[in-house]
Coordinates of C-alpha atoms and ligand atoms in Angstrom, one line a residue:
Chain A
M258 CA 21.5 -26.9 -60.5
Q259 CA 19.3 -28.7 -57.9
F260 CA 15.6 -28.0 -57.7
E261 CA 12.9 -28.7 -55.2
A262 CA 9.2 -29.1 -55.8
V263 CA 6.7 -27.1 -53.7
I264 CA 3.4 -29.0 -53.7
G265 CA 0.0 -28.4 -52.1
L266 CA -2.9 -30.8 -52.4
E267 CA -6.6 -30.2 -52.5
V268 CA -8.6 -33.3 -51.7
H269 CA -12.3 -33.9 -52.1
A270 CA -13.7 -36.6 -49.9
Q271 CA -17.2 -37.9 -50.6
L272 CA -18.9 -38.6 -47.4
T273 CA -20.7 -41.9 -46.7
T274 CA -24.0 -40.4 -45.5
A275 CA -27.2 -42.1 -46.6
S276 CA -28.7 -38.9 -47.9
K277 CA -27.4 -35.8 -49.7
I278 CA -26.1 -32.7 -47.9
F279 CA -29.2 -30.4 -48.5
C280 CA -32.0 -32.8 -49.4
S281 CA -33.2 -36.3 -48.7
C282 CA -32.2 -37.9 -52.0
S283 CA -30.1 -41.1 -51.7
T284 CA -26.3 -40.9 -52.2
A285 CA -26.1 -44.5 -53.4
F286 CA -23.6 -45.1 -56.2
G287 CA -24.6 -46.7 -59.5
A288 CA -28.4 -45.9 -59.7
A289 CA -30.0 -45.3 -63.1
P290 CA -29.4 -41.7 -64.3
N291 CA -31.4 -38.9 -62.7
T292 CA -33.3 -41.2 -60.4
H293 CA -31.8 -39.8 -57.2
V294 CA -32.9 -36.2 -57.9
C295 CA -35.5 -33.9 -56.5
E296 CA -36.6 -30.3 -56.7
V297 CA -34.0 -29.2 -54.1
C298 CA -31.0 -30.7 -55.9
M299 CA -32.4 -29.4 -59.2
A300 CA -32.8 -25.9 -57.7
A301 CA -36.5 -25.6 -58.7
P302 CA -37.8 -22.1 -57.7
G303 CA -39.3 -22.0 -54.2
T304 CA -37.2 -24.9 -52.8
L305 CA -34.9 -24.5 -49.8
P306 CA -31.8 -26.5 -48.9
V307 CA -31.7 -27.9 -45.3
L308 CA -28.4 -29.1 -43.9
N309 CA -27.9 -32.8 -43.1
K310 CA -26.6 -32.8 -39.5
K311 CA -24.5 -35.9 -40.1
V312 CA -22.3 -34.0 -42.6
V313 CA -21.4 -31.6 -39.8
D314 CA -20.7 -34.5 -37.4
Y315 CA -18.3 -36.0 -40.0
A316 CA -16.6 -32.6 -40.6
I317 CA -16.0 -32.3 -36.9
K318 CA -14.6 -35.8 -36.8
L319 CA -12.1 -35.1 -39.4
A320 CA -11.2 -31.7 -37.9
L321 CA -10.5 -33.4 -34.5
A322 CA -8.5 -36.2 -36.1
T323 CA -6.3 -33.7 -37.9
N324 CA -5.9 -31.3 -34.9
A325 CA -7.7 -28.6 -36.8
T326 CA -9.4 -25.6 -35.1
I327 CA -13.2 -25.9 -35.2
H328 CA -14.9 -22.6 -35.5
P329 CA -17.9 -21.7 -33.4
V330 CA -19.6 -20.1 -36.3
A331 CA -19.5 -21.4 -39.9
V332 CA -21.3 -20.1 -42.9
F333 CA -22.2 -21.6 -46.3
A334 CA -21.4 -19.5 -49.4
R335 CA -22.4 -19.7 -53.0
K336 CA -19.6 -20.2 -55.5
N337 CA -21.0 -18.9 -58.8
Y338 CA -20.2 -20.3 -62.2
F339 CA -22.0 -21.9 -65.1
Y340 CA -21.4 -25.5 -66.1
P341 CA -23.9 -28.1 -67.3
D342 CA -23.2 -30.3 -64.3
L343 CA -24.3 -27.6 -61.9
P344 CA -28.1 -27.1 -62.0
K345 CA -28.3 -24.0 -59.7
G346 CA -25.6 -22.0 -61.5
Y347 CA -23.7 -22.0 -58.2
Q348 CA -22.3 -24.6 -55.8
I349 CA -23.0 -24.3 -52.1
S350 CA -19.6 -24.3 -50.4
Q351 CA -17.9 -22.5 -47.7
Y352 CA -15.6 -19.4 -48.2
D353 CA -14.4 -17.1 -45.5
L354 CA -16.0 -18.9 -42.6
P355 CA -15.3 -22.7 -43.1
I356 CA -15.9 -25.2 -40.3
A357 CA -12.3 -25.7 -39.6
T358 CA -8.8 -24.3 -40.3
G359 CA -5.3 -25.3 -39.5
G360 CA -4.3 -28.8 -38.2
Y361 CA -1.9 -31.2 -39.8
I362 CA -1.4 -34.7 -41.2
Q363 CA 1.7 -36.7 -40.2
I364 CA 3.7 -38.7 -42.8
E365 CA 6.8 -40.8 -42.7
V366 CA 9.7 -39.5 -44.9
G367 CA 12.6 -42.0 -44.8
S368 CA 12.8 -42.6 -41.0
Q369 CA 11.6 -39.1 -40.2
T370 CA 8.1 -37.9 -39.2
K371 CA 7.0 -34.9 -41.1
R372 CA 3.9 -32.7 -40.5
I373 CA 2.0 -31.4 -43.5
R374 CA 0.0 -28.5 -42.3
L375 CA -3.6 -28.0 -43.4
V376 CA -5.1 -24.7 -44.5
R377 CA -8.7 -25.6 -44.0
I378 CA -11.5 -28.2 -44.1
H379 CA -14.8 -27.2 -45.4
M380 CA -18.2 -28.7 -46.4
E381 CA -19.7 -28.5 -49.9
E382 CA -22.0 -30.2 -52.3
D383 CA -20.8 -32.3 -55.2
A384 CA -21.7 -31.5 -58.8
G385 CA -23.4 -33.9 -61.3
K386 CA -21.7 -36.1 -63.8
L387 CA -21.1 -35.5 -67.5
I388 CA -20.5 -38.3 -70.0
H389 CA -19.2 -37.2 -73.4
D390 CA -20.4 -38.8 -76.5
E391 CA -17.6 -40.2 -78.6
H392 CA -19.1 -39.6 -82.0
R393 CA -21.6 -36.8 -81.7
P394 CA -21.0 -33.3 -80.3
V395 CA -23.1 -33.9 -77.2
S396 CA -22.7 -34.6 -73.5
F397 CA -25.1 -36.5 -71.2
V398 CA -25.9 -35.1 -67.8
D399 CA -26.7 -37.2 -64.7
F400 CA -27.6 -35.3 -61.6
N401 CA -27.5 -38.2 -59.2
R402 CA -24.2 -37.0 -57.7
T403 CA -25.5 -33.4 -57.4
G404 CA -25.6 -32.6 -53.7
V405 CA -23.6 -35.6 -52.4
P406 CA -21.7 -34.2 -49.4
L407 CA -18.0 -33.5 -49.8
L408 CA -15.3 -32.4 -47.4
E409 CA -12.6 -30.4 -49.1
I410 CA -9.2 -30.7 -47.4
V411 CA -6.6 -28.1 -48.5
S412 CA -3.0 -28.6 -47.5
E413 CA -0.3 -25.9 -47.1
P414 CA 2.4 -26.2 -49.8
D415 CA 4.5 -28.2 -47.4
I416 CA 5.0 -31.2 -49.7
R417 CA 8.4 -31.5 -51.4
S418 CA 8.2 -34.6 -53.6
P419 CA 5.7 -36.9 -55.4
E420 CA 6.5 -39.6 -52.7
E421 CA 5.5 -37.2 -49.9
A422 CA 2.3 -36.4 -51.8
V423 CA 1.4 -40.0 -52.0
A424 CA 2.3 -40.6 -48.4
Y425 CA 0.0 -37.7 -47.4
L426 CA -2.9 -39.0 -49.5
K427 CA -2.5 -42.5 -48.1
K428 CA -2.5 -41.2 -44.5
L429 CA -5.5 -38.9 -45.2
R430 CA -7.3 -41.8 -46.7
A431 CA -6.5 -44.0 -43.7
I432 CA -7.8 -41.4 -41.3
L433 CA -11.0 -41.0 -43.4
R434 CA -11.5 -44.7 -43.4
Y435 CA -10.7 -45.1 -39.7
L436 CA -13.4 -42.5 -39.0
E437 CA -15.7 -44.4 -41.4
I438 CA -16.8 -41.1 -43.1
C439 CA -15.5 -41.8 -46.6
D440 CA -14.7 -45.1 -48.4
G441 CA -11.6 -43.5 -49.9
N442 CA -11.9 -45.1 -53.3
M443 CA -9.9 -43.0 -55.8
E444 CA -10.8 -45.0 -58.8
E445 CA -14.5 -44.6 -58.2
G446 CA -14.0 -40.9 -57.4
S447 CA -15.0 -40.9 -53.8
L448 CA -11.6 -39.5 -53.0
R449 CA -10.3 -36.9 -55.5
C450 CA -7.1 -35.0 -55.6
D451 CA -5.9 -31.8 -57.3
A452 CA -2.4 -30.6 -56.9
N453 CA -0.7 -27.2 -57.0
I454 CA 3.0 -27.5 -57.9
S455 CA 5.9 -25.2 -58.6
I456 CA 9.6 -25.7 -58.5
R457 CA 12.5 -23.5 -57.3
P458 CA 16.2 -23.8 -57.0
L459 CA 17.1 -25.7 -53.9
G460 CA 17.7 -23.3 -51.0
S461 CA 15.6 -20.6 -52.5
K462 CA 12.8 -19.2 -50.3
E463 CA 10.8 -17.7 -53.1
L464 CA 7.9 -19.5 -54.7
G465 CA 7.8 -20.2 -58.4
T466 CA 4.8 -19.9 -60.7
K467 CA 2.4 -22.7 -59.7
V468 CA 0.5 -25.0 -62.0
E469 CA -2.7 -26.7 -61.1
L470 CA -2.9 -30.4 -61.9
K471 CA -6.2 -32.3 -62.3
N472 CA -7.5 -35.7 -63.4
M473 CA -5.4 -38.0 -61.3
N474 CA -7.6 -40.8 -60.1
S475 CA -5.2 -43.1 -58.4
F476 CA -2.1 -42.8 -56.2
K477 CA 0.0 -43.9 -59.1
H478 CA -1.4 -41.2 -61.3
V479 CA -0.7 -38.6 -58.7
Q480 CA 2.9 -39.8 -58.5
R481 CA 3.4 -39.9 -62.2
A482 CA 1.7 -36.6 -62.9
L483 CA 3.8 -34.8 -60.3
E484 CA 7.0 -36.5 -61.6
Y485 CA 6.3 -35.5 -65.1
E486 CA 5.4 -31.9 -64.1
I487 CA 8.7 -31.5 -62.1
R488 CA 10.6 -32.6 -65.2
R489 CA 8.6 -30.3 -67.5
Q490 CA 9.0 -27.3 -65.2
T491 CA 12.7 -28.0 -64.6
A492 CA 13.4 -28.2 -68.4
L493 CA 11.5 -24.9 -69.0
Y494 CA 13.4 -23.2 -66.1
L495 CA 16.8 -24.4 -67.5
D496 CA 15.9 -23.2 -71.0
G497 CA 15.1 -19.8 -69.6
K498 CA 11.5 -20.2 -70.7
E499 CA 8.5 -19.0 -68.8
I500 CA 6.3 -21.3 -66.7
I501 CA 2.8 -20.3 -67.2
Q502 CA 0.2 -20.3 -64.4
E503 CA -2.5 -22.6 -65.7
T504 CA -4.5 -25.8 -65.2
R505 CA -3.1 -29.0 -66.7
L506 CA -4.8 -32.4 -67.1
F507 CA -2.9 -35.6 -66.6
D508 CA -3.1 -37.8 -69.7
V509 CA -3.0 -41.4 -68.3
E510 CA -2.2 -43.0 -71.6
K511 CA 0.7 -40.8 -72.5
G512 CA 1.9 -40.2 -68.9
V513 CA 2.1 -36.4 -69.5
T514 CA 0.2 -33.3 -68.4
V515 CA -1.6 -31.3 -71.0
S516 CA -2.6 -27.6 -70.8
M517 CA -6.4 -27.0 -70.5
R518 CA -6.3 -24.1 -72.9
G519 CA -9.6 -22.4 -73.8
K520 CA -11.3 -22.4 -70.5
E521 CA -8.6 -20.2 -69.0
E522 CA -10.9 -17.4 -68.0
A523 CA -9.7 -16.0 -64.7
H524 CA -11.8 -17.6 -61.9
D525 CA -14.3 -15.0 -60.6
Y526 CA -16.7 -17.0 -58.4
R527 CA -18.2 -14.0 -56.6
Y528 CA -18.7 -15.9 -53.4
F529 CA -21.3 -14.6 -51.1
P530 CA -23.1 -16.0 -48.0
D531 CA -26.0 -18.3 -49.1
P532 CA -29.2 -16.5 -47.9
D533 CA -31.0 -19.9 -48.1
L534 CA -29.0 -21.3 -45.2
V535 CA -28.7 -20.0 -41.7
P536 CA -25.3 -19.9 -39.9
L537 CA -24.0 -23.1 -38.3
K538 CA -23.0 -22.8 -34.7
V539 CA -20.9 -25.6 -33.2
D540 CA -20.5 -25.5 -29.4
D541 CA -18.0 -27.3 -27.2
Q542 CA -20.6 -29.9 -26.1
W543 CA -21.1 -30.9 -29.7
V544 CA -17.4 -31.2 -30.3
E545 CA -17.0 -33.2 -27.1
D546 CA -19.8 -35.6 -28.0
I547 CA -18.1 -36.2 -31.3
R548 CA -14.7 -36.6 -29.7
Q549 CA -16.1 -39.5 -27.6
T550 CA -16.9 -41.4 -30.8
L551 CA -13.4 -41.2 -32.3
P552 CA -11.6 -44.5 -32.8
E553 CA -7.9 -45.0 -32.1
L554 CA -6.4 -43.1 -35.0
P555 CA -3.6 -44.4 -37.3
D556 CA -0.7 -42.5 -35.7
V557 CA -1.7 -43.4 -32.2
K558 CA -2.2 -47.0 -33.2
K559 CA 1.2 -47.1 -34.9
E560 CA 3.0 -45.8 -31.8
R561 CA 1.2 -48.5 -29.7
F562 CA 2.0 -51.3 -32.2
M563 CA 5.7 -50.3 -32.0
K564 CA 5.7 -50.2 -28.2
E565 CA 3.3 -53.0 -27.4
Y566 CA 4.4 -55.5 -30.1
G567 CA 7.9 -54.3 -30.8
L568 CA 7.2 -53.8 -34.5
P569 CA 9.6 -51.7 -36.5
A570 CA 8.2 -48.3 -37.7
Y571 CA 8.1 -49.5 -41.3
D572 CA 6.0 -52.6 -40.4
A573 CA 3.7 -50.7 -38.1
E574 CA 3.1 -48.0 -40.8
I575 CA 2.0 -50.6 -43.3
I576 CA -0.2 -52.6 -40.9
I577 CA -2.0 -49.5 -39.6
S578 CA -2.7 -48.2 -43.1
S579 CA -6.0 -50.1 -42.9
R580 CA -8.1 -50.3 -39.8
H581 CA -9.3 -53.8 -40.8
L582 CA -5.7 -55.0 -41.3
A583 CA -4.7 -53.6 -37.9
E584 CA -7.6 -55.3 -36.3
F585 CA -6.7 -58.6 -38.1
F586 CA -3.1 -58.3 -36.8
E587 CA -4.2 -57.8 -33.2
A588 CA -6.6 -60.6 -33.3
C589 CA -3.9 -62.9 -34.7
V590 CA -1.4 -61.8 -32.0
K591 CA -3.9 -62.6 -29.4
I592 CA -4.1 -66.2 -30.5
F593 CA -0.5 -66.6 -31.7
P594 CA 1.7 -64.2 -29.6
K595 CA 4.6 -63.8 -32.0
P596 CA 4.0 -60.3 -33.5
K597 CA 7.0 -60.2 -35.8
I598 CA 6.1 -63.5 -37.4
V599 CA 2.5 -62.4 -37.9
S600 CA 3.6 -59.0 -39.3
N601 CA 6.1 -60.6 -41.7
W602 CA 3.5 -62.9 -43.1
I603 CA 1.0 -60.1 -43.4
M604 CA 3.4 -57.9 -45.2
T605 CA 4.4 -60.5 -47.7
E606 CA 1.9 -63.3 -48.4
V607 CA -1.3 -61.6 -47.1
L608 CA -0.7 -58.1 -48.7
R609 CA 0.3 -59.7 -52.0
E610 CA -3.1 -61.4 -52.3
L611 CA -5.0 -58.4 -51.0
N612 CA -3.3 -56.0 -53.5
R613 CA -3.7 -58.4 -56.3
E614 CA -7.4 -58.5 -55.8
G615 CA -7.8 -54.9 -54.5
K616 CA -9.6 -56.2 -51.4
E617 CA -9.6 -55.5 -47.7
I618 CA -8.8 -58.3 -45.3
H619 CA -12.4 -58.5 -44.0
E620 CA -13.7 -59.1 -47.5
T621 CA -11.7 -62.3 -47.8
K622 CA -12.1 -65.8 -46.4
L623 CA -9.0 -65.5 -44.3
T624 CA -9.8 -65.2 -40.6
P625 CA -7.4 -64.8 -37.7
E626 CA -8.2 -68.4 -36.6
L627 CA -7.3 -69.9 -39.9
F628 CA -4.2 -67.7 -40.4
T629 CA -2.8 -68.4 -36.9
E630 CA -3.5 -72.2 -37.3
L631 CA -1.2 -72.1 -40.3
L632 CA 1.5 -70.2 -38.5
K633 CA 1.3 -72.7 -35.7
L634 CA 1.7 -75.6 -38.1
L635 CA 4.8 -73.9 -39.4
E636 CA 6.1 -73.1 -36.0
D637 CA 5.7 -76.7 -34.8
N638 CA 7.6 -77.9 -37.9
V639 CA 4.5 -79.8 -39.1
I640 CA 5.0 -78.2 -42.5
S641 CA 8.0 -76.6 -44.2
S642 CA 8.0 -72.9 -45.1
T643 CA 7.6 -73.7 -48.7
A644 CA 4.6 -75.9 -47.9
A645 CA 3.2 -73.1 -45.7
K646 CA 3.1 -70.7 -48.6
K647 CA 1.2 -73.3 -50.6
V648 CA -1.2 -73.9 -47.8
F649 CA -1.7 -70.2 -47.4
S650 CA -2.8 -69.5 -50.9
E651 CA -5.2 -72.5 -50.6
V652 CA -6.6 -71.2 -47.3
Y653 CA -6.9 -67.7 -48.8
K654 CA -8.8 -69.0 -51.8
T655 CA -11.1 -71.6 -50.1
G656 CA -11.3 -70.7 -46.4
K657 CA -10.5 -74.4 -45.6
R658 CA -8.8 -75.3 -42.4
P659 CA -5.0 -75.4 -42.9
A660 CA -4.7 -78.8 -41.1
Q661 CA -7.2 -80.2 -43.5
I662 CA -5.3 -78.9 -46.5
V663 CA -2.0 -80.3 -45.1
E664 CA -3.6 -83.8 -44.8
E665 CA -5.4 -83.7 -48.2
Q666 CA -2.3 -82.7 -50.1
G667 CA 0.1 -84.8 -48.0
L668 CA 2.2 -81.7 -47.1
R669 CA 3.0 -82.9 -43.6
Q670 CA 6.7 -82.6 -43.0
E671 CA 8.7 -85.5 -41.7
S672 CA 10.5 -84.3 -38.6
D673 CA 10.8 -87.6 -36.7
E674 CA 14.5 -88.0 -35.9
E675 CA 14.4 -91.8 -35.7
T676 CA 12.8 -92.2 -39.1
L677 CA 15.1 -89.6 -40.7
R678 CA 18.2 -91.0 -39.0
A679 CA 17.6 -94.4 -40.6
I680 CA 17.4 -92.9 -44.0
C681 CA 20.5 -90.8 -43.5
Q682 CA 22.5 -93.7 -42.2
K683 CA 21.5 -95.8 -45.2
L684 CA 22.6 -93.0 -47.6
V685 CA 25.9 -92.4 -45.9
K686 CA 26.6 -96.1 -46.2
E687 CA 25.7 -96.1 -49.9
H688 CA 28.0 -93.2 -50.8
P689 CA 31.4 -93.8 -49.3
K690 CA 33.1 -91.6 -51.9
E691 CA 31.1 -88.5 -50.9
V692 CA 31.7 -89.3 -47.3
E693 CA 35.4 -89.3 -48.0
K694 CA 35.2 -85.9 -49.7
Y695 CA 33.3 -84.5 -46.8
R696 CA 35.8 -85.7 -44.3
S697 CA 38.7 -84.4 -46.4
G698 CA 37.2 -80.9 -45.9
K699 CA 34.7 -80.5 -48.7
K700 CA 31.8 -79.6 -46.4
G701 CA 29.7 -78.6 -49.3
V702 CA 29.0 -82.2 -50.0
I703 CA 26.4 -82.2 -47.3
G704 CA 24.1 -80.6 -49.9
F705 CA 24.3 -83.7 -52.0
F706 CA 23.2 -85.8 -49.0
V707 CA 20.3 -83.4 -48.1
G708 CA 19.2 -83.7 -51.8
Q709 CA 19.3 -87.5 -51.6
V710 CA 17.2 -87.5 -48.4
M711 CA 14.7 -85.2 -50.0
R712 CA 14.5 -87.5 -53.0
E713 CA 14.0 -90.5 -50.7
T714 CA 11.2 -88.7 -48.7
K715 CA 9.6 -87.0 -51.7
G716 CA 10.6 -83.6 -50.3
K717 CA 8.8 -84.1 -47.0
A718 CA 11.8 -84.3 -44.7
N719 CA 12.4 -81.4 -42.4
P720 CA 15.6 -79.9 -43.8
K721 CA 16.6 -78.5 -40.4
V722 CA 16.5 -82.0 -38.8
V723 CA 18.1 -83.6 -41.8
N724 CA 21.0 -81.1 -41.7
K725 CA 21.5 -81.7 -38.0
L726 CA 21.4 -85.5 -38.4
L727 CA 23.8 -85.6 -41.4
T728 CA 26.3 -83.3 -39.7
E729 CA 26.3 -85.6 -36.7
L730 CA 26.8 -88.7 -38.9
L731 CA 29.4 -87.2 -41.2
E732 CA 31.4 -85.6 -38.4
S733 CA 31.5 -88.8 -36.3
E734 CA 34.3 -91.4 -36.6
Chain B
M247 CA -17.4 4.8 -55.3
G248 CA -18.7 4.3 -58.9
I249 CA -18.3 1.5 -61.3
S250 CA -16.6 1.4 -64.7
K251 CA -18.3 0.3 -67.9
E252 CA -15.7 -2.5 -68.2
E253 CA -16.8 -3.9 -64.8
V254 CA -20.4 -3.8 -65.8
L255 CA -19.6 -5.7 -69.0
H256 CA -17.5 -8.2 -67.0
V257 CA -20.3 -8.9 -64.5
A258 CA -22.8 -9.1 -67.3
H259 CA -20.6 -11.7 -69.1
L260 CA -20.2 -13.7 -65.9
A261 CA -24.0 -13.8 -65.7
R262 CA -24.2 -14.6 -69.4
L263 CA -26.3 -11.5 -70.1
E264 CA -26.1 -9.4 -73.2
F265 CA -27.1 -5.7 -73.3
S266 CA -27.4 -3.0 -75.9
E267 CA -25.1 0.0 -75.8
E268 CA -27.8 2.1 -74.2
E269 CA -28.6 -0.5 -71.5
V270 CA -24.9 -0.7 -70.6
E271 CA -24.8 3.1 -70.2
L272 CA -28.0 3.1 -68.1
F273 CA -26.9 0.2 -65.9
T274 CA -23.5 1.7 -65.3
T275 CA -25.2 4.9 -63.9
Q276 CA -27.8 3.0 -61.9
L277 CA -25.3 0.5 -60.4
A278 CA -23.0 3.4 -59.5
D279 CA -25.9 5.1 -57.7
I280 CA -26.7 1.9 -55.8
L281 CA -23.1 1.4 -54.8
D282 CA -22.8 5.0 -53.6
Y283 CA -26.0 4.7 -51.6
V284 CA -24.8 1.5 -49.8
A285 CA -21.4 3.1 -49.3
Q286 CA -22.9 5.4 -46.7
L287 CA -22.6 2.4 -44.4
N288 CA -18.8 2.9 -44.5
E289 CA -19.2 6.0 -42.5
L290 CA -20.1 3.9 -39.4
D291 CA -17.5 2.3 -37.2
T292 CA -18.5 -1.3 -37.2
S293 CA -15.2 -2.7 -35.8
K294 CA -16.9 -3.8 -32.5
I295 CA -20.1 -5.1 -34.0
E296 CA -20.6 -8.7 -34.7
P297 CA -21.4 -9.4 -38.4
T298 CA -24.9 -10.2 -39.4
Y299 CA -24.5 -13.7 -40.8
H300 CA -28.1 -13.9 -41.8
A301 CA -31.1 -11.6 -42.1
V302 CA -33.1 -14.0 -39.9
P303 CA -31.6 -14.3 -36.4
M304 CA -31.5 -18.1 -36.5
S305 CA -28.9 -20.8 -36.6
N306 CA -28.6 -24.6 -36.8
V307 CA -31.5 -25.7 -38.9
F308 CA -30.9 -29.4 -39.7
R309 CA -32.4 -32.5 -41.1
K310 CA -31.7 -36.0 -40.1
D311 CA -29.7 -38.2 -42.4
E312 CA -32.7 -40.1 -43.8
V313 CA -33.4 -41.0 -47.4
K314 CA -36.8 -40.1 -48.8
P315 CA -38.0 -41.0 -52.3
S316 CA -36.7 -38.7 -55.0
S317 CA -38.8 -37.3 -57.8
P318 CA -40.0 -39.5 -60.6
V319 CA -37.5 -39.3 -63.4
E320 CA -40.3 -38.2 -65.8
D321 CA -40.7 -35.0 -63.6
V322 CA -37.0 -34.5 -63.4
L323 CA -36.6 -34.5 -67.2
A324 CA -40.0 -32.8 -67.9
N325 CA -38.4 -29.5 -68.9
A326 CA -35.4 -30.9 -70.7
P327 CA -35.1 -29.6 -74.3
E328 CA -33.4 -32.8 -75.2
R329 CA -33.0 -36.1 -73.4
E330 CA -31.8 -39.6 -74.1
N331 CA -32.0 -42.8 -72.0
G332 CA -32.8 -40.8 -68.8
F333 CA -30.0 -38.3 -69.4
F334 CA -30.2 -34.6 -70.1
V335 CA -28.5 -33.9 -73.4
V336 CA -26.4 -30.8 -73.8
P337 CA -23.9 -29.4 -76.3
K338 CA -20.6 -31.1 -75.8
V339 CA -18.5 -29.6 -73.1
I340 CA -15.0 -30.6 -72.1
K341 CA -13.6 -29.2 -68.9
Ligands
ZN298 ZN1 -32.6 -34.1 -53.9

């Protein structure tokens, strides 16, 4: 029996405003505990929250970028529950009147474009942070994160595999980063993802019992947790056992999901409009003003890169995944107008270094000027492709000019035909037996001669030129 | 309208309140009275009336995205029954 997964994702994106959503405390990460805290975020009696306008600007940005419908009236609501990271006893969120509903995010599945529809986008405040003591039965509470603005983005259950889930998250992160409203760092928790997942026999239209997955703080964790959960639910289904509706945590060490038994009280948040906050009204003018500030978005950029530079969809998708990388690519192509060569190098050498260090291109010493100078040296046969890779890692590390590295390390390639012909002629003369073999049809012997030339020139001979010269010499007479 | 004793106990538990048997009886009757009173509104046809989003007829009260100094950490922790290294200390909770 074949099964398919039905997955919906709930993403929380921490916004990069300077101050919190309802008070003027700083949102900066990494401060000493409880130093970015005031009466408002601690819910002291008599205080009132006041909405940070920029949070609304950012929510409108994301709504526009995902083709969501922005509502003219939005209301904040209290979500009531007790937990030590929540000083007020409720979280200010949005319920029946969120800022935006609908919209979609486009992903690539194989060579197909697929739209993952959105249910809603809403604004809310983050909770504080708990640190659990390993030896004593206590937890430590830091309220610095309390009140940091979040956008919650809820997808329809349109996702059908772990790969699609990761593609969706990567595209959403790219959009958030293009808009410069969230830094998208999953490891640091500025982008968080929960998943709802159920399985059903392929072809069935009914939905199975869904399980909520939490604690996945990287793309890899999301992928692994979903893969595991599909296996687990499939096995239960095939054994005729019941799949229980519950919340499960991903255990990174063991690579499994574990039931969160104990706190399985049915959610009863008793949402109601927060009387401390007046309604939010967003008119067309506001939306238009924000629309004017939107950058070229990932999907549009991708289309343009394919059309303007003739990049394959696959290359374009990778290069536009980061706005900085896309800008780097375009700057390079302006200086060195061979897009495919530039993209090939970006997708191999450049991305290898970036991924290894977990950096973005603008955080490195590599500039479009240095990078294209290197590509030009290769193009002009001044260096071999092997030497080019060597020069590249040196440029990446040090930011030195490629030409300087070539000189310092003696990597210049010998391409001069006169010089190389003399060497080839000498070698042909010295090895009559091999020449004989070649002429009797064993063309592979040319490899022997190329090797000899390389030895003679300490590897600096341009293999293309050498091959051409040797063929000429061996074929003549 | 009315409200059951179970519902009253459920709401009390959600609010982490504990009541004696007599109190539960009393509140069940009182809450039922309140709900019945408010239920009179259901007699009106409100289908063409815009909802009242807020008791004060105002909208769009904002602040600028500007950071101002937070409270001194001593004040923040002043009422903490237990503290350690700038943290509040609470009984261990695992979500
Ligand atoms: Zn504050």
